[in-house]
């Protein structure tokens, strides 16, 4: 495993050096501002709610915003896919990937997935007429020149065990932070003040603006289903109102939680502090695609629990109504600049 990490690290170093020396060229899309929300550690930094935070921020400034994603694990016939525009959703979560589909559900703005981020950004500019592109991940995708790189550091695992993939979680060296314009320490509410201070101390040498953000539970909600299928109204272009529940609804209740996210421990901790009487958990690997048998198993278990809980990233992959299923809404908040 260590040998694989060394090989991986060398390849990443060489590739970055070729870009730094301008042997590999970055490509710029004129007439649009590209803001990348990225990280240097694989998975679990809270990029999805951070992307939504910055989208909302620019929308409030009356900017025309689009979202660009790689569409990780999305299975589509062509690389570039328009997931939605201002009117309607055109793709399924299986085609677009989890994150992009979740963005499409939360905003009525253009969402595009494309492994070739330059091509995707060009499409958003020329075909959708956006002024701002929020890039969900892609700090390591250096082919596309960004106007701003905002790097998220997960307070619960800030430096990826100080080793490259696959032994550790680092996508590239911490020195890559020299390319960042801003650093945000996320999930600060899951660690002590002393831990945050240690992270800041280690980041200080990069001389970047450092903010601190929380990843906080907001409420639970239940999706409406029509004929056993969810999102029917949204797919027709209309905003669907979801039934909301206060966080206190699970206090002293027997609950089952399931997820397929990079950091399920944070989900568990969040539910635990809401004081249910009991928590049972089913964990799947990150970006797992649920089989019919697994959904049936979860549905069978529901009769033993007051509530079944999952994440927003998971619900986009479930097309069946599960009794007593409610989804936890999490929000990204910058609390210190």
PDB file of N, CA and C in Angstrom, residues 11-28 116 118 138-146 172 179:
ATOM      1  N   UNK A  11       3.449  10.666  -9.469  1.00  0.00           N
ATOM      2  CA  UNK A  11       2.689  11.020 -10.676  1.00  0.00           C
ATOM      3  C   UNK A  11       2.019  12.383 -10.505  1.00  0.00           C
ATOM      4  N   UNK A  12       1.423  12.597  -9.326  1.00  0.00           N
ATOM      5  CA  UNK A  12       0.763  13.877  -9.050  1.00  0.00           C
ATOM      6  C   UNK A  12       1.782  15.014  -9.053  1.00  0.00           C
ATOM      7  N   UNK A  13       2.941  14.788  -8.412  1.00  0.00           N
ATOM      8  CA  UNK A  13       3.999  15.798  -8.373  1.00  0.00           C
ATOM      9  C   UNK A  13       4.461  16.156  -9.781  1.00  0.00           C
ATOM     10  N   UNK A  14       4.696  15.145 -10.603  1.00  0.00           N
ATOM     11  CA  UNK A  14       5.183  15.369 -11.963  1.00  0.00           C
ATOM     12  C   UNK A  14       4.156  16.150 -12.787  1.00  0.00           C
ATOM     13  N   UNK A  15       2.907  15.757 -12.679  1.00  0.00           N
ATOM     14  CA  UNK A  15       1.849  16.434 -13.433  1.00  0.00           C
ATOM     15  C   UNK A  15       1.740  17.900 -13.023  1.00  0.00           C
ATOM     16  N   UNK A  16       1.765  18.164 -11.712  1.00  0.00           N
ATOM     17  CA  UNK A  16       1.684  19.547 -11.238  1.00  0.00           C
ATOM     18  C   UNK A  16       2.887  20.366 -11.702  1.00  0.00           C
ATOM     19  N   UNK A  17       4.050  19.749 -11.679  1.00  0.00           N
ATOM     20  CA  UNK A  17       5.260  20.447 -12.104  1.00  0.00           C
ATOM     21  C   UNK A  17       5.164  20.841 -13.581  1.00  0.00           C
ATOM     22  N   UNK A  18       4.603  19.967 -14.404  1.00  0.00           N
ATOM     23  CA  UNK A  18       4.450  20.267 -15.823  1.00  0.00           C
ATOM     24  C   UNK A  18       3.491  21.441 -16.054  1.00  0.00           C
ATOM     25  N   UNK A  19       2.468  21.534 -15.212  1.00  0.00           N
ATOM     26  CA  UNK A  19       1.583  22.706 -15.284  1.00  0.00           C
ATOM     27  C   UNK A  19       2.294  23.954 -14.758  1.00  0.00           C
ATOM     28  N   UNK A  20       3.031  23.808 -13.654  1.00  0.00           N
ATOM     29  CA  UNK A  20       3.740  24.953 -13.077  1.00  0.00           C
ATOM     30  C   UNK A  20       4.750  25.532 -14.053  1.00  0.00           C
ATOM     31  N   UNK A  21       5.370  24.675 -14.839  1.00  0.00           N
ATOM     32  CA  UNK A  21       6.379  25.106 -15.816  1.00  0.00           C
ATOM     33  C   UNK A  21       5.742  25.525 -17.145  1.00  0.00           C
ATOM     34  N   UNK A  22       4.404  25.473 -17.188  1.00  0.00           N
ATOM     35  CA  UNK A  22       3.646  25.873 -18.376  1.00  0.00           C
ATOM     36  C   UNK A  22       3.907  24.965 -19.583  1.00  0.00           C
ATOM     37  N   UNK A  23       4.371  23.756 -19.305  1.00  0.00           N
ATOM     38  CA  UNK A  23       4.515  22.761 -20.379  1.00  0.00           C
ATOM     39  C   UNK A  23       3.135  22.196 -20.707  1.00  0.00           C
ATOM     40  N   UNK A  24       2.373  21.863 -19.650  1.00  0.00           N
ATOM     41  CA  UNK A  24       0.951  21.598 -19.810  1.00  0.00           C
ATOM     42  C   UNK A  24       0.232  22.937 -19.676  1.00  0.00           C
ATOM     43  N   UNK A  25      -0.671  23.243 -20.586  1.00  0.00           N
ATOM     44  CA  UNK A  25      -1.323  24.555 -20.617  1.00  0.00           C
ATOM     45  C   UNK A  25      -2.703  24.531 -19.958  1.00  0.00           C
ATOM     46  N   UNK A  26      -2.983  25.561 -19.140  1.00  0.00           N
ATOM     47  CA  UNK A  26      -4.339  25.780 -18.644  1.00  0.00           C
ATOM     48  C   UNK A  26      -5.138  26.514 -19.710  1.00  0.00           C
ATOM     49  N   UNK A  27      -6.440  26.219 -19.784  1.00  0.00           N
ATOM     50  CA  UNK A  27      -7.302  26.849 -20.783  1.00  0.00           C
ATOM     51  C   UNK A  27      -8.334  27.728 -20.075  1.00  0.00           C
ATOM     52  N   UNK A  28      -8.499  28.941 -20.551  1.00  0.00           N
ATOM     53  CA  UNK A  28      -9.385  29.909 -19.915  1.00  0.00           C
ATOM     54  C   UNK A  28     -10.657  30.083 -20.736  1.00  0.00           C
ATOM     55  N   UNK A 116     -14.565  16.635 -18.919  1.00  0.00           N
ATOM     56  CA  UNK A 116     -13.769  17.715 -19.503  1.00  0.00           C
ATOM     57  C   UNK A 116     -14.357  19.035 -19.014  1.00  0.00           C
ATOM     58  N   UNK A 118     -13.323  22.060 -19.053  1.00  0.00           N
ATOM     59  CA  UNK A 118     -13.239  23.189 -19.989  1.00  0.00           C
ATOM     60  C   UNK A 118     -14.435  23.167 -20.948  1.00  0.00           C
ATOM     61  N   UNK A 138     -12.701  19.740  -8.352  1.00  0.00           N
ATOM     62  CA  UNK A 138     -11.921  20.060  -9.540  1.00  0.00           C
ATOM     63  C   UNK A 138     -10.671  20.871  -9.283  1.00  0.00           C
ATOM     64  N   UNK A 139     -10.260  21.005  -8.021  1.00  0.00           N
ATOM     65  CA  UNK A 139      -9.013  21.702  -7.723  1.00  0.00           C
ATOM     66  C   UNK A 139      -7.846  21.017  -8.435  1.00  0.00           C
ATOM     67  N   UNK A 140      -7.920  19.698  -8.533  1.00  0.00           N
ATOM     68  CA  UNK A 140      -6.854  18.935  -9.189  1.00  0.00           C
ATOM     69  C   UNK A 140      -6.992  18.939 -10.716  1.00  0.00           C
ATOM     70  N   UNK A 141      -8.123  19.435 -11.228  1.00  0.00           N
ATOM     71  CA  UNK A 141      -8.332  19.489 -12.678  1.00  0.00           C
ATOM     72  C   UNK A 141      -7.744  20.804 -13.195  1.00  0.00           C
ATOM     73  N   UNK A 142      -6.474  20.794 -13.501  1.00  0.00           N
ATOM     74  CA  UNK A 142      -5.771  22.034 -13.804  1.00  0.00           C
ATOM     75  C   UNK A 142      -5.895  22.477 -15.261  1.00  0.00           C
ATOM     76  N   UNK A 143      -6.485  21.645 -16.078  1.00  0.00           N
ATOM     77  CA  UNK A 143      -6.650  22.012 -17.484  1.00  0.00           C
ATOM     78  C   UNK A 143      -7.525  23.257 -17.631  1.00  0.00           C
ATOM     79  N   UNK A 144      -8.521  23.401 -16.747  1.00  0.00           N
ATOM     80  CA  UNK A 144      -9.393  24.575 -16.774  1.00  0.00           C
ATOM     81  C   UNK A 144      -8.878  25.619 -15.790  1.00  0.00           C
ATOM     82  N   UNK A 145      -8.645  26.822 -16.275  1.00  0.00           N
ATOM     83  CA  UNK A 145      -8.175  27.905 -15.404  1.00  0.00           C
ATOM     84  C   UNK A 145      -9.345  28.469 -14.611  1.00  0.00           C
ATOM     85  N   UNK A 146      -9.172  28.560 -13.296  1.00  0.00           N
ATOM     86  CA  UNK A 146     -10.226  29.110 -12.444  1.00  0.00           C
ATOM     87  C   UNK A 146      -9.866  30.529 -12.020  1.00  0.00           C
ATOM     88  N   UNK A 172      -3.157  15.204  -3.193  1.00  0.00           N
ATOM     89  CA  UNK A 172      -1.883  15.800  -3.576  1.00  0.00           C
ATOM     90  C   UNK A 172      -1.236  16.388  -2.331  1.00  0.00           C
ATOM     91  N   UNK A 179      -1.633  27.074  -4.320  1.00  0.00           N
ATOM     92  CA  UNK A 179      -2.477  27.470  -5.450  1.00  0.00           C
ATOM     93  C   UNK A 179      -3.838  27.986  -4.998  1.00  0.00           C
TER      94      UNK A 179
END
